[in-house]
């Protein structure tokens, strides 16, 4: 668990009115401590490995296959780190690949001479409660809010609240989904640099925390720790909205080569 | 609230004393099982074949642990989403299964079957996998080793913390708890 989430959990204690909810928040912090001190994964679902690759346009990669190299890294990391192998090779035949590969790689070419690799293992329980909808432009911001709140409400206890929620608004169908996932990479507790989105994030967080779902869905006020929004231009006919739900794990790490 | 200590196998008497919201500490032997194992168990039943485990009075914990490091009993071992097992659960309750540990909502059919068979569904804290692993004193694979994290394990647990979400009387803590704290 990152320091950002740990801080957010500590803060959320003041906000939680349910005593059972407070107890759960404390246990989640205790779990994070044991996990760090004893080097045990904080959650047994060590995720589908999602990798964001930002390739500087002045970088030249020689020989081999960068995608295969990343998969080899996943293979080694999950074996040597005693992480769970949670991937089946075919969605319908469902046989475990045994090494958590393949991973999902999103590559973007950017100016510069660096290679930035971000690894964000994503748990299945929260991913399963995520949703996407193609709204009508007439639905506007109220339509977006309703869809986000309805998605969290329908998810209830399943994605292990308290949640971190990524929202992608605009673009095409897949662009909205990708933005929702990218939004999860922002540190919890940081403000959206766009003032209008920062306000929308706060409004959504307040509304979500009125649902009563609470820690682990057992009732309480802390259903989400943060809502992060990313937007992109949209077609004159479209208003796509994607909601990517993350549990309080919200794991991600970056390195620049 | 006082926590009730319960020990497996569970009897009707013990189960019928439990109510939603009750915190429990589970002791004794429990079995693990998740998606792939449930599918196989129900296929065996469909073909009239015996199950690899007698589930009478037993508890199934929905978990797929991380591999144990050398010297560890088990790796991280928190609950997985129970709803994915809903399609299979009523048939296992028919076989005498008395308890389930997981996280997340059950279907109306499962809640009804829990009531009918005087069983109980407990939630463990999702994401508290390192903490929960400390409550597991032994672990051995007893069926389907080829399923890796989805194999059926027999676990010995000591004061495994959980809370009653669906009791033998049709109660549902997820609904009740959310109602109490929702702000109109």
Tab-separated table of C-alpha atoms in Angstrom:
chain	number	residue	atom	x	y	z
A	1	UNK	CA	0.000	0.000	0.000
A	2	UNK	CA	1.320	3.430	-0.893
A	3	UNK	CA	1.879	6.189	1.688
A	4	UNK	CA	-0.831	8.215	-0.072
A	5	UNK	CA	-3.513	5.608	0.659
A	6	UNK	CA	-2.240	5.042	4.186
A	7	UNK	CA	-2.558	8.766	4.890
A	8	UNK	CA	-6.024	8.850	3.362
A	9	UNK	CA	-7.089	5.902	5.543
A	10	UNK	CA	-5.806	7.632	8.666
A	11	UNK	CA	-7.704	10.804	7.739
A	12	UNK	CA	-10.882	8.873	6.948
A	13	UNK	CA	-11.014	7.629	10.555
A	14	UNK	CA	-12.129	11.095	11.661
A	15	UNK	CA	-14.907	11.053	9.104
A	16	UNK	CA	-16.272	7.581	9.865
A	17	UNK	CA	-19.254	7.613	12.218
A	18	UNK	CA	-19.807	3.855	12.344
A	19	UNK	CA	-17.770	2.197	15.117
A	20	UNK	CA	-17.599	-1.044	13.147
A	21	UNK	CA	-16.425	0.977	10.151
A	22	UNK	CA	-13.707	2.635	12.206
A	23	UNK	CA	-12.565	-0.738	13.449
A	24	UNK	CA	-12.257	-1.985	9.861
A	25	UNK	CA	-10.265	1.100	8.818
A	26	UNK	CA	-7.867	0.484	11.722
A	27	UNK	CA	-7.522	-3.183	10.758
A	28	UNK	CA	-6.715	-2.173	7.164
A	29	UNK	CA	-3.922	0.066	8.493
A	30	UNK	CA	-2.720	-2.743	10.751
A	31	UNK	CA	-2.771	-5.054	7.720
A	32	UNK	CA	-0.640	-2.560	5.776
A	33	UNK	CA	1.866	-2.475	8.655
A	34	UNK	CA	2.153	-6.293	8.808
A	35	UNK	CA	2.426	-6.390	5.037
A	36	UNK	CA	5.318	-3.919	5.023
A	37	UNK	CA	7.179	-5.309	8.033
A	38	UNK	CA	6.894	-8.957	7.092
A	39	UNK	CA	6.923	-8.530	3.338
A	40	UNK	CA	3.596	-10.331	2.838
A	41	UNK	CA	1.300	-9.070	0.039
A	42	UNK	CA	-1.384	-6.817	1.576
A	43	UNK	CA	-3.970	-8.643	-0.542
A	44	UNK	CA	-3.827	-12.164	-1.949
A	45	UNK	CA	-5.078	-10.803	-5.265
A	46	UNK	CA	-1.782	-9.533	-6.591
A	47	UNK	CA	-3.555	-8.607	-9.739
A	48	UNK	CA	-3.518	-8.493	-13.482
A	49	UNK	CA	-0.262	-6.676	-14.203
A	50	UNK	CA	-1.034	-3.488	-16.095
A	51	UNK	CA	2.031	-1.717	-17.480
A	52	UNK	CA	2.109	1.839	-18.788
A	53	UNK	CA	5.088	2.409	-21.013
A	54	UNK	CA	6.075	5.953	-21.951
A	55	UNK	CA	8.676	5.690	-24.639
A	56	UNK	CA	10.672	8.843	-25.344
A	57	UNK	CA	10.856	9.417	-29.101
A	58	UNK	CA	14.644	9.816	-28.953
A	59	UNK	CA	15.089	6.420	-27.314
A	60	UNK	CA	16.225	3.598	-29.563
A	61	UNK	CA	15.606	0.065	-28.330
A	62	UNK	CA	17.956	-2.459	-29.914
A	63	UNK	CA	17.210	-6.116	-30.580
A	64	UNK	CA	14.771	-8.405	-28.832
A	65	UNK	CA	11.141	-7.527	-28.155
A	66	UNK	CA	10.270	-4.912	-25.521
A	67	UNK	CA	6.866	-6.515	-24.908
A	68	UNK	CA	8.420	-9.934	-24.343
A	69	UNK	CA	11.016	-8.331	-22.041
A	70	UNK	CA	8.242	-6.798	-19.930
A	71	UNK	CA	6.438	-10.142	-19.744
A	72	UNK	CA	9.691	-11.792	-18.659
A	73	UNK	CA	9.916	-9.187	-15.914
A	74	UNK	CA	6.378	-10.048	-14.780
A	75	UNK	CA	7.229	-13.756	-14.848
A	76	UNK	CA	10.312	-13.228	-12.664
A	77	UNK	CA	8.652	-10.741	-10.355
A	78	UNK	CA	5.648	-12.949	-9.609
A	79	UNK	CA	7.825	-16.036	-9.099
A	80	UNK	CA	10.551	-14.446	-6.992
A	81	UNK	CA	8.110	-12.303	-5.067
A	82	UNK	CA	5.802	-15.244	-4.232
A	83	UNK	CA	2.887	-13.358	-5.767
A	84	UNK	CA	-0.294	-15.106	-6.873
A	85	UNK	CA	-0.612	-16.234	-10.466
A	86	UNK	CA	-4.086	-15.022	-11.359
A	87	UNK	CA	-4.192	-15.153	-15.157
A	88	UNK	CA	-5.959	-17.732	-17.335
A	89	UNK	CA	-4.683	-17.952	-20.912
A	90	UNK	CA	-8.094	-17.878	-22.583
A	91	UNK	CA	-11.206	-16.175	-21.174
A	92	UNK	CA	-13.471	-19.117	-21.990
A	93	UNK	CA	-11.122	-22.110	-21.679
A	94	UNK	CA	-9.743	-20.718	-18.380
A	95	UNK	CA	-6.466	-22.559	-17.782
A	96	UNK	CA	-4.012	-20.707	-15.531
A	97	UNK	CA	-0.834	-19.689	-17.381
A	98	UNK	CA	1.122	-20.308	-14.178
A	99	UNK	CA	3.303	-17.189	-14.278
A	100	UNK	CA	0.810	-14.293	-14.324
A	101	UNK	CA	1.584	-13.477	-17.958
A	102	UNK	CA	0.603	-12.059	-20.297
A	103	UNK	CA	0.403	-8.586	-18.814
A	104	UNK	CA	-1.521	-5.687	-20.325
A	105	UNK	CA	0.787	-3.077	-21.845
A	106	UNK	CA	-0.284	0.450	-22.801
A	107	UNK	CA	2.447	2.189	-24.793
A	108	UNK	CA	2.616	5.891	-25.542
A	109	UNK	CA	5.346	7.650	-27.505
A	110	UNK	CA	6.264	10.968	-25.899
A	111	UNK	CA	8.958	13.600	-26.528
A	112	UNK	CA	12.278	13.058	-24.768
A	113	UNK	CA	14.948	10.469	-24.217
A	114	UNK	CA	13.556	8.573	-21.238
A	115	UNK	CA	11.688	5.326	-20.885
A	116	UNK	CA	9.133	5.470	-18.092
A	117	UNK	CA	7.631	2.224	-16.878
A	118	UNK	CA	4.648	2.221	-14.513
A	119	UNK	CA	3.437	-1.060	-13.072
A	120	UNK	CA	-0.072	-1.108	-11.634
A	121	UNK	CA	-1.307	-4.578	-10.588
A	122	UNK	CA	-5.115	-4.533	-10.687
A	123	UNK	CA	-7.311	-6.756	-8.522
A	124	UNK	CA	-10.160	-8.676	-10.131
A	125	UNK	CA	-12.826	-8.026	-7.491
A	126	UNK	CA	-12.823	-4.272	-7.996
A	127	UNK	CA	-12.229	-4.489	-11.751
A	128	UNK	CA	-15.392	-6.614	-12.015
A	129	UNK	CA	-17.506	-3.786	-10.582
A	130	UNK	CA	-16.244	-1.228	-13.110
A	131	UNK	CA	-18.532	-0.021	-15.892
A	132	UNK	CA	-18.731	2.020	-19.067
A	133	UNK	CA	-21.664	3.790	-20.653
A	134	UNK	CA	-22.111	5.834	-23.786
A	135	UNK	CA	-24.259	8.719	-22.557
A	136	UNK	CA	-26.081	11.228	-24.727
A	137	UNK	CA	-24.533	14.709	-24.840
A	138	UNK	CA	-27.879	15.984	-23.449
A	139	UNK	CA	-27.253	13.922	-20.279
A	140	UNK	CA	-24.469	16.368	-19.414
A	141	UNK	CA	-22.676	16.559	-16.088
A	142	UNK	CA	-25.750	15.366	-14.168
A	143	UNK	CA	-25.854	12.236	-16.329
A	144	UNK	CA	-22.171	11.626	-15.665
A	145	UNK	CA	-22.629	12.024	-11.908
A	146	UNK	CA	-25.623	9.693	-11.874
A	147	UNK	CA	-23.740	7.008	-13.765
A	148	UNK	CA	-20.710	7.182	-11.450
A	149	UNK	CA	-22.873	7.065	-8.313
A	150	UNK	CA	-25.093	4.274	-9.673
A	151	UNK	CA	-21.990	2.232	-10.500
A	152	UNK	CA	-20.602	2.589	-6.960
A	153	UNK	CA	-24.022	1.838	-5.467
A	154	UNK	CA	-24.432	-1.318	-7.543
A	155	UNK	CA	-20.916	-2.413	-6.569
A	156	UNK	CA	-21.810	-2.159	-2.871
A	157	UNK	CA	-19.503	-4.281	-0.717
A	158	UNK	CA	-17.989	-6.301	-3.589
A	159	UNK	CA	-14.935	-4.179	-4.519
A	160	UNK	CA	-13.711	-3.957	-0.871
A	161	UNK	CA	-14.508	-0.335	0.025
A	162	UNK	CA	-13.098	2.178	0.868
A	163	UNK	CA	-12.475	2.728	-2.833
A	164	UNK	CA	-10.342	4.827	-5.118
A	165	UNK	CA	-12.417	5.619	-8.201
A	166	UNK	CA	-11.057	6.502	-11.638
A	167	UNK	CA	-13.402	8.216	-14.095
A	168	UNK	CA	-12.748	8.804	-17.783
A	169	UNK	CA	-15.078	11.210	-19.567
A	170	UNK	CA	-15.018	11.803	-23.314
A	171	UNK	CA	-13.014	10.359	-26.201
A	172	UNK	CA	-14.134	7.098	-27.771
A	173	UNK	CA	-15.230	3.984	-25.906
A	174	UNK	CA	-11.703	2.624	-25.358
A	175	UNK	CA	-10.228	6.077	-24.680
A	176	UNK	CA	-12.698	6.631	-21.835
A	177	UNK	CA	-11.817	3.253	-20.310
A	178	UNK	CA	-8.083	3.908	-20.576
A	179	UNK	CA	-8.429	7.368	-19.015
A	180	UNK	CA	-10.381	5.854	-16.115
A	181	UNK	CA	-7.507	3.461	-15.482
A	182	UNK	CA	-4.866	6.195	-15.869
A	183	UNK	CA	-6.774	8.326	-13.371
A	184	UNK	CA	-6.077	5.653	-10.740
A	185	UNK	CA	-2.354	6.353	-11.046
A	186	UNK	CA	-2.677	9.833	-9.548
A	187	UNK	CA	-1.584	10.013	-5.918
A	188	UNK	CA	-4.522	9.993	-3.506
A	189	UNK	CA	-4.784	13.346	-1.745
A	190	UNK	CA	-3.535	15.386	-4.719
A	191	UNK	CA	-5.834	17.916	-6.321
A	192	UNK	CA	-6.864	17.752	-9.962
A	193	UNK	CA	-4.961	20.615	-11.662
A	194	UNK	CA	-8.134	21.553	-13.560
A	195	UNK	CA	-10.348	23.552	-11.203
A	196	UNK	CA	-13.677	22.428	-12.703
A	197	UNK	CA	-12.660	18.764	-12.476
A	198	UNK	CA	-11.324	19.233	-8.930
A	199	UNK	CA	-14.773	20.525	-7.942
A	200	UNK	CA	-16.566	17.694	-9.727
A	201	UNK	CA	-14.310	15.168	-7.973
A	202	UNK	CA	-15.222	16.629	-4.572
A	203	UNK	CA	-18.942	16.688	-5.366
A	204	UNK	CA	-18.829	13.053	-6.472
A	205	UNK	CA	-16.832	11.999	-3.401
A	206	UNK	CA	-19.388	13.691	-1.125
A	207	UNK	CA	-22.327	12.076	-2.893
A	208	UNK	CA	-20.691	8.642	-2.874
A	209	UNK	CA	-19.953	8.895	0.835
A	210	UNK	CA	-23.636	9.596	1.489
A	211	UNK	CA	-24.607	6.188	0.081
A	212	UNK	CA	-24.041	4.532	3.462
A	213	UNK	CA	-22.032	1.596	2.044
A	214	UNK	CA	-19.020	2.262	4.275
A	215	UNK	CA	-15.855	0.246	4.920
A	216	UNK	CA	-16.311	-3.273	3.519
A	217	UNK	CA	-19.935	-2.442	2.720
A	218	UNK	CA	-21.069	-3.091	6.291
A	219	UNK	CA	-22.480	0.419	6.703
A	220	UNK	CA	-20.707	3.727	7.205
A	221	UNK	CA	-19.664	7.015	5.671
A	222	UNK	CA	-16.261	6.133	4.210
A	223	UNK	CA	-17.179	4.380	0.966
A	224	UNK	CA	-14.503	6.103	-1.138
A	225	UNK	CA	-11.204	7.776	-0.335
A	226	UNK	CA	-10.906	9.618	-3.641
A	227	UNK	CA	-12.452	10.188	-7.064
A	228	UNK	CA	-10.034	11.016	-9.890
A	229	UNK	CA	-11.261	12.291	-13.247
A	230	UNK	CA	-9.611	12.546	-16.654
A	231	UNK	CA	-11.293	14.018	-19.709
A	232	UNK	CA	-10.684	14.146	-23.454
A	233	UNK	CA	-12.353	15.734	-26.452
A	234	UNK	CA	-15.574	14.036	-27.508
A	235	UNK	CA	-17.466	13.435	-30.765
A	236	UNK	CA	-20.401	15.804	-31.361
A	237	UNK	CA	-22.700	12.790	-30.920
A	238	UNK	CA	-21.046	11.167	-27.870
A	239	UNK	CA	-20.503	11.425	-24.143
A	240	UNK	CA	-18.647	8.265	-23.068
A	241	UNK	CA	-18.112	7.716	-19.340
A	242	UNK	CA	-15.985	4.958	-17.839
A	243	UNK	CA	-15.747	4.183	-14.143
A	244	UNK	CA	-12.768	2.091	-13.061
A	245	UNK	CA	-13.170	1.014	-9.465
A	246	UNK	CA	-10.114	0.254	-7.380
A	247	UNK	CA	-10.047	-1.028	-3.841
A	248	UNK	CA	-7.987	0.720	-1.177
A	249	UNK	CA	-4.902	-1.162	-2.435
A	250	UNK	CA	-4.448	1.269	-5.373
A	251	UNK	CA	-0.990	-0.155	-6.076
A	252	UNK	CA	1.339	1.477	-8.595
A	253	UNK	CA	5.050	2.148	-8.963
A	254	UNK	CA	7.017	3.977	-11.653
A	255	UNK	CA	10.627	3.967	-12.751
A	256	UNK	CA	12.394	6.154	-15.325
A	257	UNK	CA	15.225	4.570	-17.288
B	1	UNK	CA	-19.343	-5.830	20.733
B	2	UNK	CA	-18.309	-9.177	22.225
B	3	UNK	CA	-16.973	-11.637	19.735
B	4	UNK	CA	-18.422	-15.152	19.756
B	5	UNK	CA	-15.934	-17.995	19.496
B	6	UNK	CA	-17.152	-20.792	17.235
B	7	UNK	CA	-15.518	-24.087	16.329
B	8	UNK	CA	-16.062	-26.285	13.284
B	9	UNK	CA	-17.912	-28.462	12.473
B	10	UNK	CA	-20.941	-26.213	12.956
B	11	UNK	CA	-24.204	-27.548	14.348
B	12	UNK	CA	-27.721	-26.196	13.716
B	13	UNK	CA	-27.723	-25.053	17.307
B	14	UNK	CA	-24.602	-22.893	16.917
B	15	UNK	CA	-25.704	-21.491	13.565
B	16	UNK	CA	-29.151	-20.544	14.850
B	17	UNK	CA	-27.653	-18.473	17.648
B	18	UNK	CA	-25.855	-16.242	15.135
B	19	UNK	CA	-27.420	-12.996	13.928
B	20	UNK	CA	-26.318	-10.434	11.364
B	21	UNK	CA	-23.663	-8.059	12.644
B	22	UNK	CA	-22.317	-10.582	15.162
B	23	UNK	CA	-18.528	-10.695	15.140
B	24	UNK	CA	-17.113	-14.192	15.410
B	25	UNK	CA	-13.737	-15.855	15.865
B	26	UNK	CA	-13.642	-19.102	13.918
B	27	UNK	CA	-11.542	-22.014	15.123
B	28	UNK	CA	-10.808	-25.473	13.795
B	29	UNK	CA	-10.671	-26.921	10.310
B	30	UNK	CA	-12.069	-25.062	7.320
B	31	UNK	CA	-11.786	-25.685	3.572
B	32	UNK	CA	-10.891	-23.292	0.783
B	33	UNK	CA	-12.640	-23.215	-2.567
B	34	UNK	CA	-13.248	-20.643	-5.271
B	35	UNK	CA	-14.445	-20.472	-8.873
B	36	UNK	CA	-12.721	-23.417	-10.558
B	37	UNK	CA	-13.039	-25.792	-7.580
B	38	UNK	CA	-16.758	-24.992	-7.200
B	39	UNK	CA	-17.331	-25.718	-10.874
B	40	UNK	CA	-15.684	-29.118	-10.480
B	41	UNK	CA	-17.571	-29.979	-7.285
B	42	UNK	CA	-20.909	-29.242	-8.870
B	43	UNK	CA	-19.952	-31.234	-11.983
B	44	UNK	CA	-19.223	-34.224	-9.729
B	45	UNK	CA	-22.658	-33.873	-8.138
B	46	UNK	CA	-24.297	-33.627	-11.571
B	47	UNK	CA	-22.620	-36.901	-12.546
B	48	UNK	CA	-23.635	-38.600	-9.292
B	49	UNK	CA	-19.999	-38.930	-8.171
B	50	UNK	CA	-18.732	-38.466	-4.591
B	51	UNK	CA	-17.132	-35.173	-3.539
B	52	UNK	CA	-13.463	-35.147	-2.474
B	53	UNK	CA	-14.530	-33.662	0.885
B	54	UNK	CA	-17.479	-34.360	3.174
B	55	UNK	CA	-18.853	-30.856	3.671
B	56	UNK	CA	-21.334	-31.811	6.418
B	57	UNK	CA	-21.163	-29.084	9.060
B	58	UNK	CA	-18.146	-27.518	7.382
B	59	UNK	CA	-17.172	-24.013	6.286
B	60	UNK	CA	-15.792	-23.089	2.861
B	61	UNK	CA	-13.539	-20.039	2.753
B	62	UNK	CA	-13.546	-18.340	-0.657
B	63	UNK	CA	-9.843	-17.615	-1.060
B	64	UNK	CA	-6.991	-18.077	-3.488
B	65	UNK	CA	-3.873	-17.445	-1.403
B	66	UNK	CA	-0.496	-16.250	-2.626
B	67	UNK	CA	2.229	-18.936	-2.506
B	68	UNK	CA	3.849	-19.459	0.898
B	69	UNK	CA	7.433	-18.291	1.178
B	70	UNK	CA	9.898	-20.750	2.753
B	71	UNK	CA	9.042	-20.974	6.457
B	72	UNK	CA	5.502	-19.628	6.043
B	73	UNK	CA	2.315	-21.673	6.517
B	74	UNK	CA	0.501	-19.798	3.755
B	75	UNK	CA	0.880	-16.530	1.876
B	76	UNK	CA	-1.559	-13.643	1.919
B	77	UNK	CA	-5.048	-15.108	2.291
B	78	UNK	CA	-7.942	-12.632	2.250
B	79	UNK	CA	-11.475	-13.327	1.028
B	80	UNK	CA	-12.570	-13.173	-2.603
B	81	UNK	CA	-15.962	-12.011	-3.940
B	82	UNK	CA	-18.583	-14.563	-2.887
B	83	UNK	CA	-21.144	-13.685	-5.557
B	84	UNK	CA	-19.194	-15.608	-8.182
B	85	UNK	CA	-19.927	-18.811	-6.255
B	86	UNK	CA	-23.690	-18.113	-6.084
B	87	UNK	CA	-24.490	-20.401	-9.005
B	88	UNK	CA	-22.967	-23.360	-7.136
B	89	UNK	CA	-23.722	-22.611	-3.482
B	90	UNK	CA	-27.282	-23.995	-3.120
B	91	UNK	CA	-26.067	-27.420	-4.289
B	92	UNK	CA	-23.277	-27.457	-1.700
B	93	UNK	CA	-25.692	-26.386	1.031
B	94	UNK	CA	-27.783	-29.418	-0.003
B	95	UNK	CA	-24.705	-31.500	0.806
B	96	UNK	CA	-24.621	-30.240	4.380
B	97	UNK	CA	-22.302	-27.234	4.034
B	98	UNK	CA	-23.030	-24.957	7.007
B	99	UNK	CA	-20.898	-21.874	6.531
B	100	UNK	CA	-19.148	-19.744	3.957
B	101	UNK	CA	-16.582	-16.995	4.376
B	102	UNK	CA	-16.089	-14.424	1.648
B	103	UNK	CA	-16.828	-10.806	0.865
B	104	UNK	CA	-19.610	-9.124	-1.054
B	105	UNK	CA	-23.286	-9.673	-1.737
B	106	UNK	CA	-25.056	-13.010	-2.176
B	107	UNK	CA	-27.939	-13.562	-4.582
B	108	UNK	CA	-31.549	-13.798	-3.333
B	109	UNK	CA	-31.470	-17.519	-4.231
B	110	UNK	CA	-28.407	-18.088	-2.029
B	111	UNK	CA	-29.869	-16.051	0.847
B	112	UNK	CA	-32.996	-18.206	0.614
B	113	UNK	CA	-30.928	-21.425	0.519
B	114	UNK	CA	-28.931	-20.255	3.565
B	115	UNK	CA	-32.223	-19.841	5.421
B	116	UNK	CA	-33.618	-23.150	4.215
B	117	UNK	CA	-30.538	-25.164	5.229
B	118	UNK	CA	-29.884	-23.230	8.457
B	119	UNK	CA	-26.474	-22.046	7.311
B	120	UNK	CA	-24.523	-18.803	7.643
B	121	UNK	CA	-22.463	-16.508	5.421
B	122	UNK	CA	-19.627	-14.591	7.050
B	123	UNK	CA	-17.640	-11.693	5.635
B	124	UNK	CA	-13.932	-11.457	6.295
B	125	UNK	CA	-12.180	-8.148	5.692
B	126	UNK	CA	-11.363	-7.871	1.998
B	127	UNK	CA	-7.822	-6.673	1.531
B	128	UNK	CA	-6.680	-7.611	5.049
B	129	UNK	CA	-4.849	-10.604	3.630
B	130	UNK	CA	-1.581	-10.258	5.543
B	131	UNK	CA	-3.426	-9.920	8.846
B	132	UNK	CA	-5.684	-12.915	8.134
B	133	UNK	CA	-2.737	-15.108	7.125
B	134	UNK	CA	-1.540	-14.903	10.751
B	135	UNK	CA	-4.699	-16.716	11.875
B	136	UNK	CA	-3.987	-19.741	9.680
B	137	UNK	CA	-1.909	-22.313	11.534
B	138	UNK	CA	-1.636	-25.037	8.904
B	139	UNK	CA	-2.520	-25.480	5.261
B	140	UNK	CA	-2.494	-28.501	2.990
B	141	UNK	CA	-3.861	-29.093	-0.477
B	142	UNK	CA	-6.450	-31.881	-0.408
B	143	UNK	CA	-7.915	-31.678	-3.915
B	144	UNK	CA	-7.184	-30.254	-7.369
B	145	UNK	CA	-3.500	-29.272	-6.878
B	146	UNK	CA	-3.337	-28.545	-10.614
B	147	UNK	CA	-5.582	-25.515	-10.042
B	148	UNK	CA	-2.761	-23.704	-8.235
B	149	UNK	CA	-4.273	-20.910	-6.117
B	150	UNK	CA	-7.723	-22.364	-6.847
B	151	UNK	CA	-6.951	-25.791	-5.333
B	152	UNK	CA	-8.983	-26.950	-2.312
B	153	UNK	CA	-6.918	-26.534	0.872
B	154	UNK	CA	-7.684	-27.747	4.352
B	155	UNK	CA	-6.773	-24.986	6.810
B	156	UNK	CA	-6.472	-25.010	10.583
B	157	UNK	CA	-7.521	-21.601	11.824
B	158	UNK	CA	-7.286	-19.958	15.221
B	159	UNK	CA	-9.528	-17.020	16.080
B	160	UNK	CA	-10.152	-16.215	12.412
B	161	UNK	CA	-12.105	-12.919	12.530
B	162	UNK	CA	-15.344	-12.606	10.563
B	163	UNK	CA	-18.765	-11.027	10.804
B	164	UNK	CA	-22.198	-12.549	10.152
B	165	UNK	CA	-23.672	-11.026	6.976
B	166	UNK	CA	-26.439	-13.519	6.119
B	167	UNK	CA	-27.893	-15.488	9.019
B	168	UNK	CA	-30.170	-18.537	9.131
B	169	UNK	CA	-33.210	-16.246	9.368
B	170	UNK	CA	-32.821	-14.423	6.058
B	171	UNK	CA	-31.092	-11.350	7.514
B	172	UNK	CA	-28.672	-9.346	5.331
B	173	UNK	CA	-26.183	-7.041	7.015
B	174	UNK	CA	-25.157	-5.351	3.744
B	175	UNK	CA	-28.725	-4.092	3.276
B	176	UNK	CA	-29.318	-3.213	6.909
B	177	UNK	CA	-25.919	-1.557	7.464
B	178	UNK	CA	-26.184	0.612	4.363
B	179	UNK	CA	-29.717	1.708	5.334
B	180	UNK	CA	-28.520	2.948	8.714
B	181	UNK	CA	-25.737	5.156	7.341
B	182	UNK	CA	-27.232	6.395	4.068
B	183	UNK	CA	-27.824	10.173	3.983
B	184	UNK	CA	-30.853	11.264	1.979
